[in-house]
Short mmCIF file of C-alpha atoms in Angstrom, two decimals:
data_model
loop_
_atom_site.label_atom_id
_atom_site.label_comp_id
_atom_site.label_asym_id
_atom_site.label_seq_id
_atom_site.Cartn_x
_atom_site.Cartn_y
_atom_site.Cartn_z
CA MET A 75 -32.35 -11.93 7.68
CA SER A 76 -35.73 -11.08 9.21
CA LYS A 77 -37.41 -7.71 8.99
CA ASN A 78 -36.77 -6.98 12.66
CA GLU A 79 -33.08 -7.74 12.35
CA GLY A 80 -32.70 -5.44 9.37
CA VAL A 81 -33.76 -2.28 11.22
CA ILE A 82 -31.00 -2.76 13.79
CA PHE A 83 -28.47 -1.31 11.34
CA THR A 84 -28.49 2.19 9.88
CA ARG A 85 -29.88 0.76 6.63
CA ASN A 86 -31.89 -2.35 5.80
CA ALA A 87 -29.61 -3.01 2.82
CA SER A 88 -26.21 -1.63 1.92
CA GLY A 89 -27.30 -0.17 -1.43
CA LEU A 90 -23.89 -0.98 -2.88
CA VAL A 91 -23.52 -2.77 -6.22
CA ARG A 92 -21.71 -6.09 -6.69
CA GLU A 93 -19.63 -5.27 -9.76
CA LEU A 94 -16.06 -6.56 -9.29
CA SER A 95 -14.90 -9.82 -10.90
CA TRP A 96 -12.01 -12.00 -9.77
CA PHE A 97 -9.79 -10.13 -12.26
CA ASP A 98 -10.68 -6.82 -10.64
CA VAL A 99 -9.78 -8.28 -7.25
CA PHE A 100 -6.45 -9.35 -8.79
CA VAL A 101 -5.86 -5.84 -10.17
CA PHE A 102 -6.48 -4.22 -6.78
CA VAL A 103 -4.27 -6.75 -4.99
CA VAL A 104 -1.37 -5.94 -7.35
CA ALA A 105 -1.93 -2.19 -7.71
CA GLY A 106 -2.30 -1.46 -3.99
CA PRO A 107 1.26 -2.32 -2.92
CA ALA A 108 3.04 -2.03 -6.27
CA ALA A 109 3.98 1.66 -6.05
CA SER A 110 6.57 1.65 -3.29
CA GLY A 111 7.82 -1.85 -3.99
CA VAL A 112 8.23 -1.55 -7.76
CA VAL A 113 9.36 2.04 -8.07
CA TYR A 114 11.39 2.73 -4.96
CA PHE A 115 12.11 0.15 -2.26
CA SER A 116 13.17 -2.57 -4.68
CA VAL A 117 16.39 -0.71 -5.55
CA SER A 118 16.94 1.97 -2.89
CA THR A 119 17.99 -0.01 0.18
CA ALA A 120 21.30 -1.60 -0.79
CA ALA A 121 23.39 0.73 1.38
CA ASP A 122 20.92 0.61 4.28
CA TYR A 123 21.28 -3.16 4.67
CA PRO A 124 24.78 -4.16 3.48
CA GLY A 125 24.99 -7.91 2.97
CA ALA A 126 21.24 -8.29 2.52
CA ASN A 127 19.93 -10.36 -0.35
CA LEU A 128 16.97 -8.21 -1.41
CA PRO A 129 15.41 -10.71 -3.84
CA LEU A 130 15.45 -13.22 -0.97
CA ALA A 131 13.96 -10.63 1.40
CA PHE A 132 11.07 -9.99 -0.98
CA LEU A 133 10.60 -13.75 -1.43
CA LEU A 134 10.46 -14.20 2.35
CA GLY A 135 7.97 -11.35 2.43
CA LEU A 136 5.78 -13.35 0.07
CA ALA A 137 6.04 -16.36 2.39
CA LEU A 138 4.95 -14.13 5.26
CA PHE A 139 2.01 -12.52 3.48
CA ALA A 140 0.67 -15.50 1.52
CA PRO A 141 -0.98 -17.18 4.58
CA ILE A 142 -2.37 -13.82 5.70
CA CYS A 143 -3.82 -13.15 2.26
CA LEU A 144 -5.34 -16.63 2.18
CA LEU A 145 -7.02 -15.94 5.52
CA VAL A 146 -8.23 -12.53 4.31
CA ALA A 147 -9.65 -14.16 1.18
CA LEU A 148 -11.46 -16.80 3.22
CA THR A 149 -12.95 -14.39 5.76
CA SER A 150 -13.94 -11.97 2.98
CA ALA A 151 -15.69 -14.83 1.18
CA THR A 152 -17.35 -15.86 4.46
CA MET A 153 -18.50 -12.31 5.23
CA PRO A 154 -18.51 -10.49 1.86
CA ARG A 155 -19.40 -7.11 3.29
CA SER A 156 -17.96 -3.62 3.13
CA GLY A 157 -15.50 -3.11 5.96
CA GLY A 158 -13.54 -6.32 5.45
CA LEU A 159 -11.18 -6.99 8.37
CA TYR A 160 -13.12 -4.54 10.53
CA VAL A 161 -16.22 -6.73 10.31
CA ALA A 162 -14.30 -9.80 11.48
CA VAL A 163 -12.61 -7.95 14.36
CA SER A 164 -15.76 -6.21 15.57
CA ARG A 165 -17.95 -9.34 15.45
CA VAL A 166 -15.55 -11.42 17.57
CA LEU A 167 -13.56 -8.97 19.72
CA GLY A 168 -16.28 -6.35 20.07
CA PRO A 169 -17.08 -2.88 18.73
CA THR A 170 -14.36 -0.97 20.61
CA MET A 171 -11.43 -2.96 19.23
CA GLY A 172 -13.12 -2.98 15.83
CA PHE A 173 -13.48 0.80 15.81
CA LEU A 174 -9.92 1.47 17.00
CA SER A 175 -8.45 -0.82 14.32
CA ALA A 176 -10.60 0.74 11.60
CA TRP A 177 -9.89 4.29 12.77
CA LEU A 178 -6.11 3.83 12.66
CA LEU A 179 -6.36 2.17 9.27
CA PHE A 180 -8.51 5.01 7.94
CA ILE A 181 -6.01 7.63 9.14
CA GLY A 182 -2.98 5.74 7.78
CA ASN A 183 -4.45 5.02 4.37
CA GLY A 184 -5.83 8.53 4.00
CA ILE A 185 -2.57 10.31 4.75
CA GLY A 186 -0.59 7.68 2.83
CA SER A 187 -2.68 8.16 -0.31
CA GLY A 188 -2.20 11.91 -0.12
CA ALA A 189 1.54 11.34 0.18
CA LEU A 190 1.47 9.20 -2.98
CA GLY A 191 -0.18 12.00 -4.93
CA TYR A 192 2.56 14.39 -3.77
CA ILE A 193 5.38 11.95 -4.51
CA VAL A 194 4.33 10.98 -8.04
CA VAL A 195 4.57 14.61 -9.19
CA GLY A 196 8.16 14.81 -7.95
CA MET A 197 9.04 11.49 -9.59
CA ILE A 198 7.75 12.70 -12.97
CA GLY A 199 9.79 15.85 -12.44
CA ALA A 200 12.92 13.79 -11.70
CA ALA A 201 12.34 11.80 -14.90
CA CYS A 202 12.11 15.05 -16.88
CA SER A 203 15.31 16.33 -15.28
CA THR A 204 17.11 13.11 -16.16
CA ALA A 205 15.89 13.34 -19.76
CA ALA A 206 17.02 16.95 -19.95
CA ILE A 207 20.61 16.04 -19.03
CA SER A 208 21.06 13.71 -22.01
CA SER A 209 18.85 15.54 -24.52
CA GLU A 210 19.90 19.09 -23.64
CA VAL A 211 16.28 20.15 -24.16
CA ALA A 212 15.88 23.32 -22.12
CA TRP A 213 12.14 23.11 -21.55
CA LEU A 214 12.48 19.59 -20.14
CA ALA A 215 14.94 20.88 -17.56
CA SER A 216 12.53 23.67 -16.64
CA VAL A 217 9.59 21.30 -16.32
CA GLY A 218 11.64 18.90 -14.24
CA HIS A 219 12.80 21.65 -11.91
CA VAL A 220 9.30 23.07 -11.45
CA LEU A 221 7.68 19.67 -10.79
CA GLN A 222 10.17 18.95 -8.02
CA THR A 223 9.34 22.14 -6.10
CA THR A 224 7.16 21.92 -3.01
CA LEU A 225 4.47 24.16 -4.49
CA ALA A 226 4.18 22.12 -7.68
CA GLN A 227 4.01 18.86 -5.74
CA ILE A 228 1.25 20.29 -3.52
CA ILE A 229 -0.73 21.48 -6.54
CA GLY A 230 -0.07 18.25 -8.44
CA GLY A 231 -1.03 16.15 -5.43
CA ILE A 232 -4.31 18.06 -5.12
CA ILE A 233 -4.99 17.57 -8.85
CA TRP A 234 -4.50 13.80 -8.48
CA LEU A 235 -6.75 13.90 -5.43
CA VAL A 236 -9.54 15.81 -7.17
CA GLY A 237 -9.39 13.55 -10.24
CA PHE A 238 -9.67 10.31 -8.28
CA TRP A 239 -12.21 11.90 -5.93
CA ALA A 240 -14.47 12.57 -8.91
CA ILE A 241 -14.04 9.02 -10.23
CA ALA A 242 -14.82 7.54 -6.78
CA LEU A 243 -18.05 9.55 -6.62
CA TYR A 244 -19.23 7.96 -9.87
CA GLY A 245 -19.32 4.53 -8.27
CA ILE A 246 -17.77 1.12 -8.59
CA ARG A 247 -18.33 0.69 -12.34
CA LYS A 248 -16.20 3.73 -13.20
CA ILE A 249 -13.60 2.72 -10.63
CA LYS A 250 -13.37 -0.73 -12.16
CA ILE A 251 -12.83 0.58 -15.69
CA LEU A 252 -10.23 3.16 -14.66
CA MET A 253 -8.33 0.67 -12.52
CA ARG A 254 -8.03 -1.76 -15.42
CA ILE A 255 -6.57 0.98 -17.63
CA ALA A 256 -4.36 2.38 -14.87
CA PHE A 257 -3.07 -1.13 -14.18
CA VAL A 258 -2.10 -1.98 -17.75
CA ILE A 259 -0.01 1.15 -18.47
CA PRO A 260 2.59 0.86 -15.64
CA MET A 261 2.53 -2.94 -15.85
CA VAL A 262 3.54 -2.93 -19.53
CA ALA A 263 6.17 -0.25 -18.85
CA THR A 264 7.64 -2.22 -15.94
CA VAL A 265 7.82 -5.42 -18.00
CA VAL A 266 9.63 -3.46 -20.74
CA ALA A 267 12.12 -2.17 -18.15
CA VAL A 268 12.73 -5.65 -16.72
CA VAL A 269 13.38 -7.10 -20.18
CA TRP A 270 15.66 -4.16 -20.93
CA PHE A 271 17.67 -4.81 -17.78
CA PHE A 272 18.13 -8.48 -18.67
CA PHE A 273 19.38 -7.61 -22.17
CA ALA A 274 21.52 -4.64 -21.15
CA GLY A 275 24.75 -6.55 -21.66
CA ASP A 276 27.69 -6.84 -19.31
CA ILE A 277 28.67 -4.21 -16.77
CA SER A 278 30.91 -2.39 -19.27
CA SER A 279 27.96 -1.96 -21.64
CA VAL A 280 25.81 -0.68 -18.79
CA ALA A 281 28.55 1.77 -17.76
CA GLU A 282 28.84 3.01 -21.33
CA SER A 283 25.08 3.63 -21.53
CA PHE A 284 25.05 5.33 -18.13
CA ASN A 285 27.89 7.63 -19.18
CA ALA A 286 26.10 8.46 -22.43
CA THR A 287 23.21 9.74 -20.32
CA TRP A 288 25.02 11.39 -17.42
CA GLY A 289 28.35 12.38 -18.94
CA ALA A 290 31.69 10.76 -19.69
CA GLY A 291 33.13 8.90 -16.73
CA ALA A 292 30.10 9.41 -14.46
CA PHE A 293 29.65 5.70 -13.77
CA GLU A 294 33.29 5.21 -12.79
CA ALA A 295 33.40 8.46 -10.82
CA ILE A 296 30.41 7.43 -8.69
CA LYS A 297 31.99 4.09 -7.84
CA ALA A 298 35.37 5.65 -7.09
CA LYS A 299 33.99 8.43 -4.88
CA ALA A 300 31.72 6.03 -2.98
CA ALA A 301 34.62 3.61 -2.40
CA GLU A 302 36.86 6.45 -1.24
CA LEU A 303 34.38 7.86 1.26
CA ALA A 304 33.27 4.43 2.45
CA ALA A 305 36.88 3.50 3.25
CA ILE A 306 37.26 6.68 5.31
CA GLU A 307 33.97 6.11 7.14
CA GLY A 308 34.43 2.39 7.71
CA PHE A 309 31.60 1.24 5.45
CA ASN A 310 32.15 -2.13 3.76
CA MET A 311 31.36 -1.87 0.05
CA SER A 312 31.85 -5.61 -0.54
CA PRO A 313 29.92 -7.29 2.28
CA ASP A 314 29.35 -11.03 2.43
CA PHE A 315 25.81 -12.34 2.43
CA SER A 316 24.14 -11.82 5.80
CA MET A 317 20.86 -13.41 6.83
CA THR A 318 20.65 -10.88 9.66
CA ALA A 319 20.88 -7.99 7.19
CA THR A 320 18.29 -9.70 5.00
CA MET A 321 15.91 -9.92 7.95
CA ASN A 322 16.61 -6.30 8.90
CA ALA A 323 15.48 -5.32 5.40
CA PHE A 324 12.06 -6.67 6.33
CA LEU A 325 10.85 -3.24 7.43
CA VAL A 326 10.94 -1.93 3.86
CA VAL A 327 9.75 -5.26 2.48
CA ILE A 328 6.72 -5.20 4.77
CA TRP A 329 5.97 -1.63 3.74
CA ALA A 330 6.22 -2.69 0.09
CA TYR A 331 3.51 -5.32 0.71
CA ALA A 332 1.47 -3.00 2.95
CA SER A 333 -1.70 -2.53 0.89
CA ILE A 334 -1.91 -6.00 -0.61
CA THR A 335 -5.16 -6.77 1.27
CA ILE A 336 -6.82 -3.41 0.62
CA VAL A 337 -9.58 -4.65 -1.70
CA ASN A 338 -11.07 -6.79 1.09
CA TYR A 339 -12.66 -3.64 2.52
CA ALA A 340 -14.83 -3.53 -0.60
CA SER A 341 -15.85 -7.21 -0.41
CA GLY A 342 -19.49 -6.14 -0.51
CA GLU A 343 -19.04 -5.11 -4.15
CA VAL A 344 -17.53 -8.35 -5.48
CA LYS A 345 -19.62 -10.63 -7.69
CA THR A 346 -19.67 -14.33 -6.73
CA PRO A 347 -17.48 -13.53 -3.68
CA LYS A 348 -16.90 -17.12 -2.55
CA ASN A 349 -14.99 -17.81 -5.77
CA SER A 350 -13.77 -14.40 -6.92
CA LEU A 351 -12.21 -13.28 -3.64
CA VAL A 352 -10.16 -16.42 -3.07
CA ARG A 353 -9.09 -16.68 -6.70
CA GLY A 354 -8.24 -13.00 -7.17
CA PHE A 355 -6.47 -12.69 -3.81
CA MET A 356 -4.23 -15.72 -4.17
CA ILE A 357 -3.26 -15.21 -7.82
CA GLY A 358 -2.60 -11.54 -7.07
CA THR A 359 -0.55 -12.26 -3.96
CA PHE A 360 1.82 -14.67 -5.68
CA PHE A 361 2.04 -12.39 -8.70
CA VAL A 362 3.09 -9.44 -6.51
CA GLY A 363 5.74 -11.49 -4.72
CA ILE A 364 7.28 -12.91 -7.89
CA PHE A 365 6.99 -9.52 -9.58
CA TYR A 366 9.04 -7.92 -6.81
CA VAL A 367 11.70 -10.61 -6.90
CA VAL A 368 12.07 -10.40 -10.67
CA ILE A 369 12.34 -6.60 -10.68
CA VAL A 370 15.01 -6.55 -7.98
CA PHE A 371 16.96 -9.37 -9.60
CA ALA A 372 16.77 -7.80 -13.08
CA THR A 373 18.01 -4.40 -11.89
CA TYR A 374 20.88 -5.88 -9.91
CA ASN A 375 21.68 -8.19 -12.81
CA ALA A 376 22.28 -5.11 -14.97
CA PHE A 377 23.98 -2.73 -12.52
CA GLY A 378 25.60 -5.06 -9.97
CA ASP A 379 27.30 -3.41 -6.99
CA PHE A 380 26.99 0.02 -8.64
CA ILE A 381 23.56 0.18 -6.97
CA MET A 382 25.14 0.04 -3.51
CA HIS A 383 27.72 2.68 -4.47
CA TYR A 384 25.00 4.99 -5.80
CA ASP A 385 22.75 4.40 -2.77
CA TYR A 386 25.65 5.12 -0.42
CA LEU A 387 26.39 8.50 -2.00
CA PHE A 388 22.72 9.42 -2.24
CA ASP A 389 22.09 8.57 1.42
CA ASN A 390 25.27 10.05 2.89
CA HIS A 391 26.87 12.47 0.41
CA PRO A 392 24.19 13.77 -1.97
CA GLU A 393 26.19 16.89 -2.74
CA GLN A 394 29.07 14.75 -4.07
CA LEU A 395 26.65 12.75 -6.18
CA ALA A 396 24.99 15.87 -7.59
CA ALA A 397 28.40 17.28 -8.54
CA ILE A 398 29.31 14.10 -10.47
CA LEU A 399 25.94 13.99 -12.23
CA GLY A 400 26.05 17.68 -13.09
CA ALA A 401 22.58 18.11 -11.64
CA GLU A 402 21.13 20.70 -9.26
CA SER A 403 20.56 17.94 -6.71
CA ALA A 404 21.14 14.20 -6.40
CA VAL A 405 18.57 12.12 -8.27
CA GLU A 406 16.78 9.59 -6.06
CA PRO A 407 17.48 5.96 -7.02
CA SER A 408 14.48 4.14 -8.46
CA VAL A 409 13.61 1.72 -11.23
CA PRO A 410 12.73 4.60 -13.62
CA PHE A 411 16.08 6.27 -12.86
CA TYR A 412 18.10 3.15 -13.64
CA PHE A 413 16.05 2.40 -16.74
CA MET A 414 16.48 5.90 -18.17
CA ALA A 415 20.24 5.60 -17.68
CA ILE A 416 20.42 2.74 -20.20
CA ALA A 417 17.33 3.35 -22.36
CA GLY A 418 19.36 4.69 -25.26
CA ASN A 419 16.67 7.06 -26.52
CA VAL A 420 15.73 9.94 -24.26
CA TRP A 421 12.05 10.08 -25.29
CA PHE A 422 11.61 6.33 -25.04
CA GLY A 423 13.25 6.42 -21.60
CA LEU A 424 11.04 9.30 -20.47
CA LEU A 425 7.87 7.54 -21.68
CA ILE A 426 8.69 4.33 -19.82
CA ALA A 427 9.85 6.17 -16.68
CA VAL A 428 6.69 8.28 -16.42
CA SER A 429 4.53 5.23 -17.11
CA ILE A 430 6.24 3.27 -14.32
CA ALA A 431 5.75 6.21 -11.96
CA LEU A 432 2.00 5.85 -12.52
CA TRP A 433 2.09 2.89 -10.10
CA PHE A 434 1.98 5.60 -7.45
CA ALA A 435 -1.08 7.21 -9.00
CA ASN A 436 -3.09 4.02 -9.41
CA SER A 437 -2.39 3.06 -5.82
CA ILE A 438 -4.53 6.04 -4.79
CA LEU A 439 -7.84 4.80 -6.20
CA PRO A 440 -7.82 1.53 -4.21
CA GLY A 441 -7.53 3.70 -1.11
CA PHE A 442 -10.60 5.69 -2.11
CA LEU A 443 -12.55 2.49 -2.69
CA ALA A 444 -11.39 0.70 0.46
CA ASN A 445 -11.39 3.44 3.06
CA SER A 446 -14.67 5.01 2.01
CA ARG A 447 -16.14 1.54 2.57
CA VAL A 448 -14.55 1.38 6.03
CA ALA A 449 -16.29 4.63 6.95
CA PHE A 450 -19.49 3.24 5.39
CA ALA A 451 -19.23 0.06 7.50
CA LEU A 452 -18.64 2.04 10.71
CA SER A 453 -21.69 4.14 9.93
CA MET A 454 -23.80 1.04 9.20
CA ASP A 455 -22.84 -0.20 12.68
CA LYS A 456 -23.75 3.22 14.16
CA SER A 457 -20.18 3.98 15.22
CA LEU A 458 -20.04 6.99 12.89
CA PRO A 459 -22.85 9.40 11.95
CA LYS A 460 -25.62 8.04 9.72
CA ALA A 461 -24.65 10.37 6.85
CA PHE A 462 -21.59 8.26 6.02
CA SER A 463 -23.75 5.27 5.06
CA ASP A 464 -25.82 7.23 2.56
CA VAL A 465 -25.50 5.75 -0.94
CA ASP A 466 -26.21 7.58 -4.19
CA ARG A 467 -28.93 5.53 -5.87
CA ARG A 468 -27.73 6.44 -9.35
CA THR A 469 -24.03 5.62 -8.95
CA GLY A 470 -24.02 3.24 -5.98
CA SER A 471 -21.31 5.36 -4.30
CA PRO A 472 -21.28 6.21 -0.56
CA ARG A 473 -20.68 9.87 -1.40
CA ASN A 474 -20.22 11.28 2.11
CA ALA A 475 -17.79 8.50 3.03
CA VAL A 476 -15.82 9.33 -0.14
CA HIS A 477 -15.77 13.01 0.84
CA LEU A 478 -14.47 12.14 4.32
CA TYR A 479 -11.62 10.06 2.87
CA ALA A 480 -10.73 12.88 0.46
CA LEU A 481 -10.25 15.25 3.40
CA PHE A 482 -7.74 12.91 5.02
CA MET A 483 -5.97 12.46 1.70
CA LEU A 484 -5.75 16.25 1.36
CA LEU A 485 -4.12 16.30 4.78
CA GLY A 486 -1.60 13.76 3.49
CA VAL A 487 -0.59 16.06 0.63
CA PHE A 488 0.22 18.86 3.06
CA VAL A 489 1.92 16.51 5.53
CA MET A 490 4.42 15.63 2.80
CA SER A 491 4.97 19.27 1.93
CA LEU A 492 5.59 20.18 5.57
CA SER A 493 7.79 17.15 6.24
CA VAL A 494 5.98 16.45 9.48
CA GLN A 495 8.04 13.45 10.52
CA GLU A 496 5.88 12.71 13.57
CA ILE A 497 2.88 12.15 11.30
CA LEU A 498 4.79 10.18 8.65
CA GLY A 499 6.36 8.01 11.33
CA ILE A 500 3.00 6.61 12.42
CA LEU A 501 1.84 5.57 8.94
CA THR A 502 3.28 2.08 9.19
CA VAL A 503 1.83 1.30 12.61
CA THR A 504 -1.60 2.69 11.67
CA LEU A 505 -1.73 0.50 8.58
CA PHE A 506 -0.54 -2.68 10.31
CA PHE A 507 -2.19 -2.34 13.71
CA ILE A 508 -5.33 -4.15 12.53
CA PHE A 509 -3.53 -7.40 11.70
CA TRP A 510 -3.01 -8.63 15.25
CA PRO A 511 -6.66 -8.15 16.40
CA TYR A 512 -7.77 -9.58 13.06
CA GLY A 513 -5.55 -12.63 13.63
CA LEU A 514 -6.93 -13.09 17.14
CA ALA A 515 -10.51 -12.68 15.92
CA THR A 516 -10.18 -15.25 13.13
CA MET A 517 -8.39 -17.66 15.46
CA LEU A 518 -11.43 -17.54 17.78
CA LEU A 519 -14.10 -17.24 15.08
CA PRO A 520 -14.90 -20.98 14.67
CA TYR A 521 -15.46 -21.27 18.44
CA HIS A 522 -17.02 -17.89 19.35
CA LYS A 523 -19.10 -17.35 16.21
CA PRO A 524 -19.87 -20.81 14.77
CA GLU A 525 -22.92 -19.43 12.96
CA ILE A 526 -20.60 -17.16 10.95
CA TYR A 527 -17.94 -19.83 10.49
CA ASP A 528 -20.57 -22.13 8.96
CA ARG A 529 -20.73 -19.73 5.99
CA SER A 530 -17.05 -20.31 5.14
CA PRO A 531 -16.33 -21.82 1.72
CA VAL A 532 -13.52 -23.85 3.33
CA LYS A 533 -13.81 -25.73 6.62
CA TRP A 534 -10.59 -27.74 6.48
CA GLU A 535 -9.02 -28.95 9.71
CA ILE A 536 -5.51 -30.00 10.62
CA PHE A 537 -5.37 -32.45 13.56
CA GLY A 538 -8.88 -31.33 14.42
CA VAL A 539 -8.02 -27.62 14.48
CA PRO A 540 -9.81 -25.43 11.89
CA LEU A 541 -7.57 -23.93 9.21
CA PHE A 542 -9.15 -20.59 10.12
CA SER A 543 -7.72 -20.84 13.63
CA ILE A 544 -4.26 -21.91 12.44
CA LEU A 545 -4.02 -19.08 9.95
CA GLY A 546 -5.46 -16.74 12.58
CA MET A 547 -2.73 -17.67 15.07
CA PHE A 548 -0.08 -17.08 12.40
CA THR A 549 -1.55 -13.69 11.52
CA PHE A 550 -1.83 -12.72 15.20
CA LEU A 551 1.87 -13.43 15.78
CA VAL A 552 2.99 -11.80 12.54
CA GLY A 553 0.80 -8.80 13.40
CA TRP A 554 2.81 -8.25 16.59
CA PHE A 555 6.00 -8.63 14.55
CA PHE A 556 4.72 -5.83 12.31
CA ILE A 557 4.06 -3.66 15.38
CA TYR A 558 7.55 -4.37 16.72
CA LEU A 559 9.20 -3.33 13.44
CA SER A 560 7.05 -0.21 13.32
CA LEU A 561 7.63 0.93 16.90
CA LYS A 562 11.27 0.07 17.57
CA ASP A 563 12.58 3.36 16.14
CA PHE A 564 9.79 5.59 17.47
CA SER A 565 10.77 8.88 19.07
CA MET A 566 8.84 10.28 22.01
CA SER A 567 7.21 12.92 19.79
CA THR A 568 6.11 10.25 17.31
CA ALA A 569 4.64 8.13 20.11
CA ILE A 570 2.77 11.13 21.55
CA THR A 571 1.35 11.92 18.11
CA LEU A 572 0.17 8.32 17.73
CA PHE A 573 -1.52 8.45 21.14
CA ALA A 574 -3.21 11.73 20.16
CA VAL A 575 -4.53 10.20 16.93
CA MET A 576 -5.87 7.20 18.83
CA GLY A 577 -7.38 9.48 21.49
CA ILE A 578 -9.23 11.62 18.94
CA GLY A 579 -10.77 8.49 17.43
CA MET A 580 -11.85 7.12 20.79
CA VAL A 581 -13.48 10.43 21.74
CA ILE A 582 -15.52 10.30 18.51
CA TYR A 583 -16.42 6.68 19.23
CA ALA A 584 -17.43 7.35 22.84
CA ALA A 585 -19.62 10.28 21.81
CA LYS A 586 -21.43 8.15 19.22
CA GLN A 587 -21.92 5.28 21.66
CA ASN A 588 -23.32 7.73 24.20
CA GLN A 589 -25.76 8.92 21.54
CA ASN A 590 -26.71 5.29 20.78
CA LYS A 591 -27.41 4.68 24.46
CA LYS A 592 -29.66 7.74 24.71
CA GLU A 593 -31.57 6.59 21.62
CA GLY A 594 -32.01 3.10 23.04
CA VAL A 595 -29.86 1.37 20.40
CA ASP A 596 -28.91 -2.19 21.34
CA VAL A 597 -25.23 -2.14 20.37
CA ASP A 598 -24.70 -5.76 21.43
CA LYS A 599 -27.41 -6.81 19.00
CA ILE A 600 -25.71 -4.95 16.13
CA TYR A 601 -22.39 -6.71 16.67
CA SER A 602 -23.95 -10.12 17.05
CA LEU A 603 -24.96 -10.01 13.38
CA VAL A 604 -23.17 -9.71 10.04
CA PRO A 605 -24.14 -6.41 8.36
CA PRO A 606 -26.85 -6.60 5.68
CA GLU A 607 -25.94 -6.95 2.01
#
């Protein structure tokens, strides 16, 4: 890049440090989506989609996301810059579509990460409450009750936020070290749980262990009460396999895979990006998919149709479920819940359950890394104020961009506490909106930006059509499928909230572009170039 080209951007060089290896890319690919998929969605949707084969649904989800992740890996290796998908969209489709996609993503990830901090506190509380039932330890019951209150979850969510905020401010080296540690703990715990499920014995052994935890006859009582109420309400407790139901389960499957591409937004901090990004992305993607399938299969292998009976009561008659369990309220189904029911030792069960719940916590840090880099990239392109591209020379962290993300995460904590359904309802569409313009941009990239395409590590063609374009077309179509699944159940209030969020972003963008015009900034020149390293 020439000297004259460099001054077009806010900075002549990014100032960021290339520190991540292919293994770190792998860790981020797995940790980003693992929370909801591993801990919750993998076992909580049986009654929502009767007849669905959930292991098959998660396997089909892998088939859907693998081509997208390959494309993300290739474009990230071609343009290894902070901002990831935003850079590709803005350089082909223009700054306006690039900004809108990035803005929605920033909002969705920010609020979503805050929600994770709130949720993990409640899940640890639920694990303590479960342990208290079987151990009769009074202080465990008290801790469990307190941690599941709204106030405790707000305070706990803020504590998680502040902790990760501090780590993010210390730069990519500290983030890398913490992520490796935070990855190993829940991973080992989840593997232990999966092995435990496989060796739990037949259904009578599982029932005996469950009753030892929750009281004599609890297992049988849950099945009997669910069957009784289902018969009255016309719900089929023994449905045949349904491909339609399996496809309907895709909404939760897609959400479970939602953040699998999140590390691409920090591509500018990956060492040897042409090799590390492709290797880390693809190994991580297939690992996540197989991991999901194995977890779902292992849990169902142990508990069988009891999972549907439990889900049915929890979703429709929680008061009946709470009465059977002898608890103050029904305990939400999750992998930690089912593991603790058959762990045998209350302290061992509690240790593994809390460790698994940490998937939620270590999904927060990837958000800090990724979304602060989105704000950094927008600032580099002069679509956000210059302050957000400032980098601390000592730590290599874009401190102001990290602060901005922390504010949105704080909003997410309070959104969960207030149960603002209009805000929560737009999370999925804000996170997935970017995929269809990204697919369109990469489909056109070889033709509209050949000078960028020439940097690609792979230039394969099929019948003369670049692989980039084929994968781009696939991602474009799947992106609209994501939007359809996200919007089909929108209420008017949810839609109005989404429009308001988009409108606020576009007002900010228009004001900055007006400022650029007054200062004589050549915006077209900015978006004709890849940002500086």
